[in-house]
Coordinates of C-alpha atoms in Angstrom, one line a residue:
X1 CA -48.7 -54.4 52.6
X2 CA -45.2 -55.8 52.2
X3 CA -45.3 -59.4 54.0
X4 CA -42.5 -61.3 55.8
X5 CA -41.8 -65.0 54.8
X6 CA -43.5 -65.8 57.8
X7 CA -46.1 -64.2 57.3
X8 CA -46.5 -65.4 53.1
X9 CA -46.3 -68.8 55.1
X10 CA -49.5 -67.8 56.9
X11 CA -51.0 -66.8 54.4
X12 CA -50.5 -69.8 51.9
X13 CA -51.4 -71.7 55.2
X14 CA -54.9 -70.1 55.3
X15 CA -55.7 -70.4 51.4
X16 CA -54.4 -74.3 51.6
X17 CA -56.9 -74.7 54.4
X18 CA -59.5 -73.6 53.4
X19 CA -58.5 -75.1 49.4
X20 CA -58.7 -78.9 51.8
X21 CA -62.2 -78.5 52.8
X22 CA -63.5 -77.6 49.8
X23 CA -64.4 -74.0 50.7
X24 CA -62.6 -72.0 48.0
X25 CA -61.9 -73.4 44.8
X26 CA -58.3 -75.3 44.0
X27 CA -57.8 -72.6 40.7
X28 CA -59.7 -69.8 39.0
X29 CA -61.4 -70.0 35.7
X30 CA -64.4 -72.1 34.9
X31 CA -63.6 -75.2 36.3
X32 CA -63.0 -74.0 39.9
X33 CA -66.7 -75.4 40.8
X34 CA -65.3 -79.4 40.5
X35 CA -63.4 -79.4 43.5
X36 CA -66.7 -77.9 45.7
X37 CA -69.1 -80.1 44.1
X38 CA -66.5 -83.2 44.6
X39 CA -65.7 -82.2 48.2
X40 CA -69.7 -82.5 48.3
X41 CA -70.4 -85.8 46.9
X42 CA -67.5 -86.9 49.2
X43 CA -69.6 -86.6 52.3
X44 CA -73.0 -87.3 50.7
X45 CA -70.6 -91.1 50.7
X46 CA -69.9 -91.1 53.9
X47 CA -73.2 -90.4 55.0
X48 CA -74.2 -93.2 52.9
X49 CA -71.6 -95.6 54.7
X50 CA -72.9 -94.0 58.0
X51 CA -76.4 -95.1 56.8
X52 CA -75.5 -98.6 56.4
X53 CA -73.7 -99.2 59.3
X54 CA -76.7 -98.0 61.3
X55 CA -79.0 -100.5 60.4
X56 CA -76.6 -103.3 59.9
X57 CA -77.6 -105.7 62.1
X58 CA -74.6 -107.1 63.4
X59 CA -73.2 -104.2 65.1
X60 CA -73.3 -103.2 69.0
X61 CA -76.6 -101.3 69.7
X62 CA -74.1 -98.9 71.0
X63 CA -72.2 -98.9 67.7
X64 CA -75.9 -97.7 66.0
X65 CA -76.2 -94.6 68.4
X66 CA -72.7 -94.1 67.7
X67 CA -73.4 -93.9 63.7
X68 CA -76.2 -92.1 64.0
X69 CA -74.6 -89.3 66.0
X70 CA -71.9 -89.7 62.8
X71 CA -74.8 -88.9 60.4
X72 CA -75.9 -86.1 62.5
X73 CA -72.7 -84.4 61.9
X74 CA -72.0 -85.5 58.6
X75 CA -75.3 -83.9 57.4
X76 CA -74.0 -80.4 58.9
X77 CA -71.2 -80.3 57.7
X78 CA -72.8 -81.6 54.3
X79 CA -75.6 -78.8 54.3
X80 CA -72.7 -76.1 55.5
X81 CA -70.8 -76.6 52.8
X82 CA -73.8 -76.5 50.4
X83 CA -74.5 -73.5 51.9
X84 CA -71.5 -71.5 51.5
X85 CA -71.3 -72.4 47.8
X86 CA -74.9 -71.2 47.1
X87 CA -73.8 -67.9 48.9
X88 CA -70.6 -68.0 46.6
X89 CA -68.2 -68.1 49.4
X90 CA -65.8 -68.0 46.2
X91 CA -66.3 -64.4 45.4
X92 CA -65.7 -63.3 49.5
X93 CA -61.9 -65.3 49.9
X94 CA -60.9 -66.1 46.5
X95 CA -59.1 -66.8 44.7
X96 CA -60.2 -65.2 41.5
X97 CA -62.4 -62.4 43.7
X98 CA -61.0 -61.3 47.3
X99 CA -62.8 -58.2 48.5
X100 CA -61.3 -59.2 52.2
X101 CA -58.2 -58.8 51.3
X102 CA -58.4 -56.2 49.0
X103 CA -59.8 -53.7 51.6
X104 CA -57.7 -55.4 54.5
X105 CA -54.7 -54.1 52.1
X106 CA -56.5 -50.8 51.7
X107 CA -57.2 -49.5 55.1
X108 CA -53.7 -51.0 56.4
X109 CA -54.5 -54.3 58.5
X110 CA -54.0 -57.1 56.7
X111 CA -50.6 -58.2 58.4
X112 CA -52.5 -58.0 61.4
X113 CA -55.0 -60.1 60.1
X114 CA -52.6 -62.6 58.2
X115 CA -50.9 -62.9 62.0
X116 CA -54.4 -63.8 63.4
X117 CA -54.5 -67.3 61.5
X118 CA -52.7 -69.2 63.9
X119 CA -54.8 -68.0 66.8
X120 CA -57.5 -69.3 63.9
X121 CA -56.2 -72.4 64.1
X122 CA -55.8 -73.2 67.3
X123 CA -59.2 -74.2 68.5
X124 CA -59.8 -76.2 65.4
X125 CA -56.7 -78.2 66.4
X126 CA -57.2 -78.9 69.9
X127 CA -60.5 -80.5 69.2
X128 CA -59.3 -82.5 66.6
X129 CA -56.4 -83.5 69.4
X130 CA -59.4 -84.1 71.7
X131 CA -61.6 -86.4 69.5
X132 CA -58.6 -88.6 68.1
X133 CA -57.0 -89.2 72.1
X134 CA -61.1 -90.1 72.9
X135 CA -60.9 -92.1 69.9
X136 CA -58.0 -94.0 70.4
X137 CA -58.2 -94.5 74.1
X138 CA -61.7 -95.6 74.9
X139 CA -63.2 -96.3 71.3
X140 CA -61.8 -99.9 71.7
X141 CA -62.8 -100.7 75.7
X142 CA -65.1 -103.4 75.9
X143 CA -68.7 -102.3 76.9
X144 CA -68.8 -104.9 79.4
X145 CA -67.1 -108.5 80.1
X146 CA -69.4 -110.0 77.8
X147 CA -68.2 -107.9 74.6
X148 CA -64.7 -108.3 74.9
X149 CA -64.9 -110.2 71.7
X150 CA -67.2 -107.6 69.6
X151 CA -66.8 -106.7 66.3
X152 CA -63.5 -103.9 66.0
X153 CA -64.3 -100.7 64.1
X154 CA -63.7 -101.0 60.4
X155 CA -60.8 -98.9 58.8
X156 CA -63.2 -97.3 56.4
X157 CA -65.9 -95.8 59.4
X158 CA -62.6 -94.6 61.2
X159 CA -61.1 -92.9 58.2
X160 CA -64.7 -91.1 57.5
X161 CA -64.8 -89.9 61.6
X162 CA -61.3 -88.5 61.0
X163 CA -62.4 -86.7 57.5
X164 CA -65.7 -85.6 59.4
X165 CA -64.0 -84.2 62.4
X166 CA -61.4 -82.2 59.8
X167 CA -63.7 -80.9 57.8
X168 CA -65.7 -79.5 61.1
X169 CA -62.4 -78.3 62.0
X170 CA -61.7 -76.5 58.6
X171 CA -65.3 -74.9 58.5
X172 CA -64.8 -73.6 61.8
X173 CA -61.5 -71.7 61.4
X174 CA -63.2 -70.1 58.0
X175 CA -65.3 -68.7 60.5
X176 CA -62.9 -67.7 63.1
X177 CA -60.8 -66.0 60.1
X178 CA -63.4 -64.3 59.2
X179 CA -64.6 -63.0 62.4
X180 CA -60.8 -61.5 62.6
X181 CA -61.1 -59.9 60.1
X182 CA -63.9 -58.1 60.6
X183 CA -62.6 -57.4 64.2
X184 CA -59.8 -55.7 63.0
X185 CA -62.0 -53.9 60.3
X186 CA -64.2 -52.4 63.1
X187 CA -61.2 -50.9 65.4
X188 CA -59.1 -50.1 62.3
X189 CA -62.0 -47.7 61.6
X190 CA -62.0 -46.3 65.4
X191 CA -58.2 -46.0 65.4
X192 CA -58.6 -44.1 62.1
X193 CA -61.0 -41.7 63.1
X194 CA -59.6 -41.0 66.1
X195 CA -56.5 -40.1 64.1
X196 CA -58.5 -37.8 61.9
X197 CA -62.1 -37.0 63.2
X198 CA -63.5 -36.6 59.5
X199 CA -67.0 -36.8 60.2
X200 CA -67.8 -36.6 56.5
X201 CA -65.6 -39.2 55.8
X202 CA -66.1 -41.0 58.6
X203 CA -69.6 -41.4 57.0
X204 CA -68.2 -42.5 53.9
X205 CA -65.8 -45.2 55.7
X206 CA -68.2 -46.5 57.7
X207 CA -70.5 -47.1 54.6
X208 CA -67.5 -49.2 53.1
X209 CA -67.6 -50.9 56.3
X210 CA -71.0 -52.0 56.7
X211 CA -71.1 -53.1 53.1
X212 CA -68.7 -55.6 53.8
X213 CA -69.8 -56.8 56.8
X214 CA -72.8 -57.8 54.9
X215 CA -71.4 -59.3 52.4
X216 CA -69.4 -61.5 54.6
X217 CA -72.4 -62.1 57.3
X218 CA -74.6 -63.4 54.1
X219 CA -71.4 -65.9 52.8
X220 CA -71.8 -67.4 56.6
X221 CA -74.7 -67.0 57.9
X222 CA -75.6 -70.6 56.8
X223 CA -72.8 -72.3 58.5
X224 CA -73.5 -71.0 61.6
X225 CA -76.9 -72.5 61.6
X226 CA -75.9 -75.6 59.8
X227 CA -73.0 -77.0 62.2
X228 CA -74.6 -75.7 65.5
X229 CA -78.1 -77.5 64.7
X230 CA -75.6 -80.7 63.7
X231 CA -73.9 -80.4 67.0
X232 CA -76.8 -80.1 68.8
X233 CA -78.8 -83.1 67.6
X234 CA -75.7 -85.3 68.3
X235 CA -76.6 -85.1 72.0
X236 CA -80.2 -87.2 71.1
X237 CA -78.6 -90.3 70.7
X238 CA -76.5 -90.0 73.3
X239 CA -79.6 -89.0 75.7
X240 CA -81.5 -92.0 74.4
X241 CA -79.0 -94.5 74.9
X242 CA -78.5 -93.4 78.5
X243 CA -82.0 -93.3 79.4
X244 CA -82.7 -96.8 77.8
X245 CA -78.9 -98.0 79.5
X246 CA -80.3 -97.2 82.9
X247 CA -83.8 -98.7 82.5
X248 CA -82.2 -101.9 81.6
X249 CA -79.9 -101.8 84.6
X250 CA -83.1 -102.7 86.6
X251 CA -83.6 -105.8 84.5
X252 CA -80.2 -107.0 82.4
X253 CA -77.2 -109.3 83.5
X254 CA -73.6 -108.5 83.6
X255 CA -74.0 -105.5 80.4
X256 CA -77.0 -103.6 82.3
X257 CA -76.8 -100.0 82.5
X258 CA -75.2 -97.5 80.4
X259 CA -71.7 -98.2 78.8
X260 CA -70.0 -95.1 80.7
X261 CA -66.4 -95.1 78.3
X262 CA -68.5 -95.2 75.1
X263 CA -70.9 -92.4 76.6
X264 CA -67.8 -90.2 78.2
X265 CA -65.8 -90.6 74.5
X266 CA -69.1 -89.1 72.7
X267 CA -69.4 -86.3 75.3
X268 CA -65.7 -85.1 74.5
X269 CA -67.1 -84.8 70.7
X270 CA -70.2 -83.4 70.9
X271 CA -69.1 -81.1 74.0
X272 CA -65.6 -79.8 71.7
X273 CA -67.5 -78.9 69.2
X274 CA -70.0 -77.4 71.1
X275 CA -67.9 -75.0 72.4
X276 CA -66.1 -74.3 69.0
X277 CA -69.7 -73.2 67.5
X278 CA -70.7 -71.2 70.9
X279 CA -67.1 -69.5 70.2
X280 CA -67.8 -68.7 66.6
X281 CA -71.4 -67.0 67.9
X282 CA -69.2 -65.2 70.3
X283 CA -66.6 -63.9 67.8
X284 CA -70.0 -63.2 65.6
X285 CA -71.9 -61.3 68.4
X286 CA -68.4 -59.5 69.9
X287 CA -68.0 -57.5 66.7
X288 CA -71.8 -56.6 66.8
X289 CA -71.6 -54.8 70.1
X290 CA -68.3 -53.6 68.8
X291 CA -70.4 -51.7 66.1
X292 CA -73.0 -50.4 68.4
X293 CA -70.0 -49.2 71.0
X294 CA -69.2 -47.1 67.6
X295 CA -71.5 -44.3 68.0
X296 CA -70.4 -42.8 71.1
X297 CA -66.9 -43.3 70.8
X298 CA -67.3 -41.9 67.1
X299 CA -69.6 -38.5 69.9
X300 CA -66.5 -38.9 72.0
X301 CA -64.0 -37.9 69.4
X302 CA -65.4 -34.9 67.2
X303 CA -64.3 -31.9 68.1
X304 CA -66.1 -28.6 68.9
X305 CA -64.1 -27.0 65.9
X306 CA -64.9 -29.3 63.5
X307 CA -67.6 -30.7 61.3
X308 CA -70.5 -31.6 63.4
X309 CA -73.0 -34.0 62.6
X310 CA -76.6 -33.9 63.0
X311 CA -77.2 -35.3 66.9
X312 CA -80.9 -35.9 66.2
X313 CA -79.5 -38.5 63.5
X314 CA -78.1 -42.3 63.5
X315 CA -77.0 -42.3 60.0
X316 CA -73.2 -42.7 60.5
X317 CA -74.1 -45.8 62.9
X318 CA -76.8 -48.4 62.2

C-alpha cells in the first residue's frame, strides 16, 4: 500500500518504540541479539538496586514496601521480555522477518492498521502521565509530622521507576498493536467474503488467517501472563502495609496508622496498570469471539446458487 508521510511517520513511530524497549532488534544480521540481551541485563540492574534498597536499613519502612512493590514489577517486565525473545518476537515484527506486515500489505489493511498506532499509544501514555503526577505530587509528602526530615528519594531509584514504568508502557502497546492487527485481519476477511462468497477460498483464507493468529498468540502469550501476575502481586505490599498501619494506630504516637498519600500514590500505579493488562485481555478475548461470530455470518452470506459447504462440518471455522 502506498503510505502518506503521516502515515511513514506512524510507522517509523511504531518500529522506534518498540526498537526502545528492546523488543525488536536495533538492525538485522547477526548481531541484532545485543540490544535484547542488553535491554535485559539493564533491568536484571535495576532489580539489583531495587534489592538493596529493600533491605537497607536506613530507609522508611514505608520506603521497603515501596521497593518491593518496584521489584515486583521489575521482575515482570524482566521475565516478559525474556519471554518474547525466547518466542522470537523478532521473526513476528521485524525487522529482518515481518509476516504482519507482509500479509497486512497483502489482503489490503495495513494503512488501517498503521493509523491504529496512536490509538496504541494512548493508554500507554496516560498511565505514564498518571504515575509521574502521583510521583511528583505526593512521593515527597511527609508520612507524618515526625518525618518531615526523612531521607529524599535518590536520583538513581527515581530514574529506574521512570525506565520501569516506560518499559511497562512499551510492552503494553506491542500488545495493543498487535491486537489491531489481528482485529482488522478478522473483519478484513468478513468484508472480503461478503464481497465474494468464495466458499472454497474462503476456506483457504481463513487457513491463512488462523495460521497467523497463532503465530502471533505464541510470540505473546508470555507477556500477558508475565506483566498481569507482576501487577497483581504489587497489591501484597500495599495490603500488608495497610493492615500492619492500622494495627499500630491502636498502639503508636503521632505516625500511627497507615500513611494514606504514600498508599493512594501506589494505588494510582498498581490500579493504571491494572487496567492496561485487563485491556490487553479484552482486546485478546474481543478478537476471539470475533472468530467464533465467523461461522454464522460466513452461513449468512453464501448463496443458494453457489458453492455450498458441508453443514454437518466446522472446518472453515475452528
Amino acid at each position: 500500500d502506498c503510505l502518506t508521510r503521516y502515515e511513514w511517520y506512524l510507522k517509523y513511530a511504531a518500529q522506534t518504540l518498540l526498537q526502545m524497549g528492546g523488543i525488536i532488534p536495533m538492525c538485522a544480521g547477526r548481531m541484532h541479539y545485543v540490544y535484547p540481551v542488553g535491554t535485559i541485563l539493564v533491568y536484571a540492574g535495576i532489580l539489583a538496586v531495587f534489592l538493596q534498597r529493600a533491605f537497607d536499613s536506613e530507609d522508611n519502612v514505608h520506603d521497603k514496601w515501596s521497593y518491593f512493590m518496584d521489584i515486583a514489577r521489575a521482575i515482570g517486565i524482566a521475565a516478559a521480555l525474556v519471554s518474547l525473545h525466547r518466542e522470537g518476537v523478532q521473526n513476528l515484527l521485524g525487522p529482518e522477518r515481518t509476516p504482519l506486515r507482509d500479509y497486512a500489505i497483502k489482503q489490503s489493511f495495513y494503512k488501517r492498521w498503521i493509523a491504529s498506532v496512536p490509538m496504541d499509544a494512548l493508554g500507554p501514555l496516560v498511565v505514564i502521565a498518571l504515575e509521574q503526577v502521583a510521583d511528583s505530587r505526593l512521593a515527597d509528602l511527609p508520612l507524618c509530622e515526625s518525618e518531615k526530615d526523612r531521607v529524599e528519594v535518590s536520583g538513581l531509584v527515581r530514574a529506574c521507576r521512570i525506565l520501569l514504568t516506560a518499559q511497562f508502557a512499551l510492552l503494553i502497546f506491542c500488545q495493543f498493536h498487535v491486537n489491531s492487527f489481528l482485529d482488522f485481519m478478522v473483519d478484513t476477511f468478513s468484508q472480503q467474503f461478503m464481497n465474494d462468497p468464495d466458499a472454497e477460498q474462503g476456506v483457504l483464507n481463513w487457513g491463512r488467517l488462523q495460521a497467523m493468529m497463532r503465530i502471533a498468540a505464541k510470540r505473546l502469550e508470555g507477556t500477558y501472563v508475565t506483566l498481569f501476575t507482576g501487577t497483581v502481586i504489587g497489591f501484597v505490599p500495599l495490603a500488608v502495609d495497610v493492615i500492619v498501619g492500622l494495627s499500630d494506630e491502636r498502639v503508636s504516637g503521632d505516625c500511627a496508622g497507615p500513611p494514606w498519600n504514600w498508599i493512594l500514590r501506589q494505588l494510582v500505579v498498581v490500579l493504571a496498570r491494572m487496567a492496561l493488562c485487563l485491556q490487553a485481555f479484552l482486546g485478546a478475548a474481543s478478537v476471539t469471539e470475533k472468530c467464533c461470530r465467523t461461522k454464522y455470518f460466513v452461513n449468512s452470506v453464501i448463496s443458494d446458487n453457489g458453492p455450498i459447504l458441508d453443514l454437518d462440518r466446522t472446518y472453515l471455522v475452528r
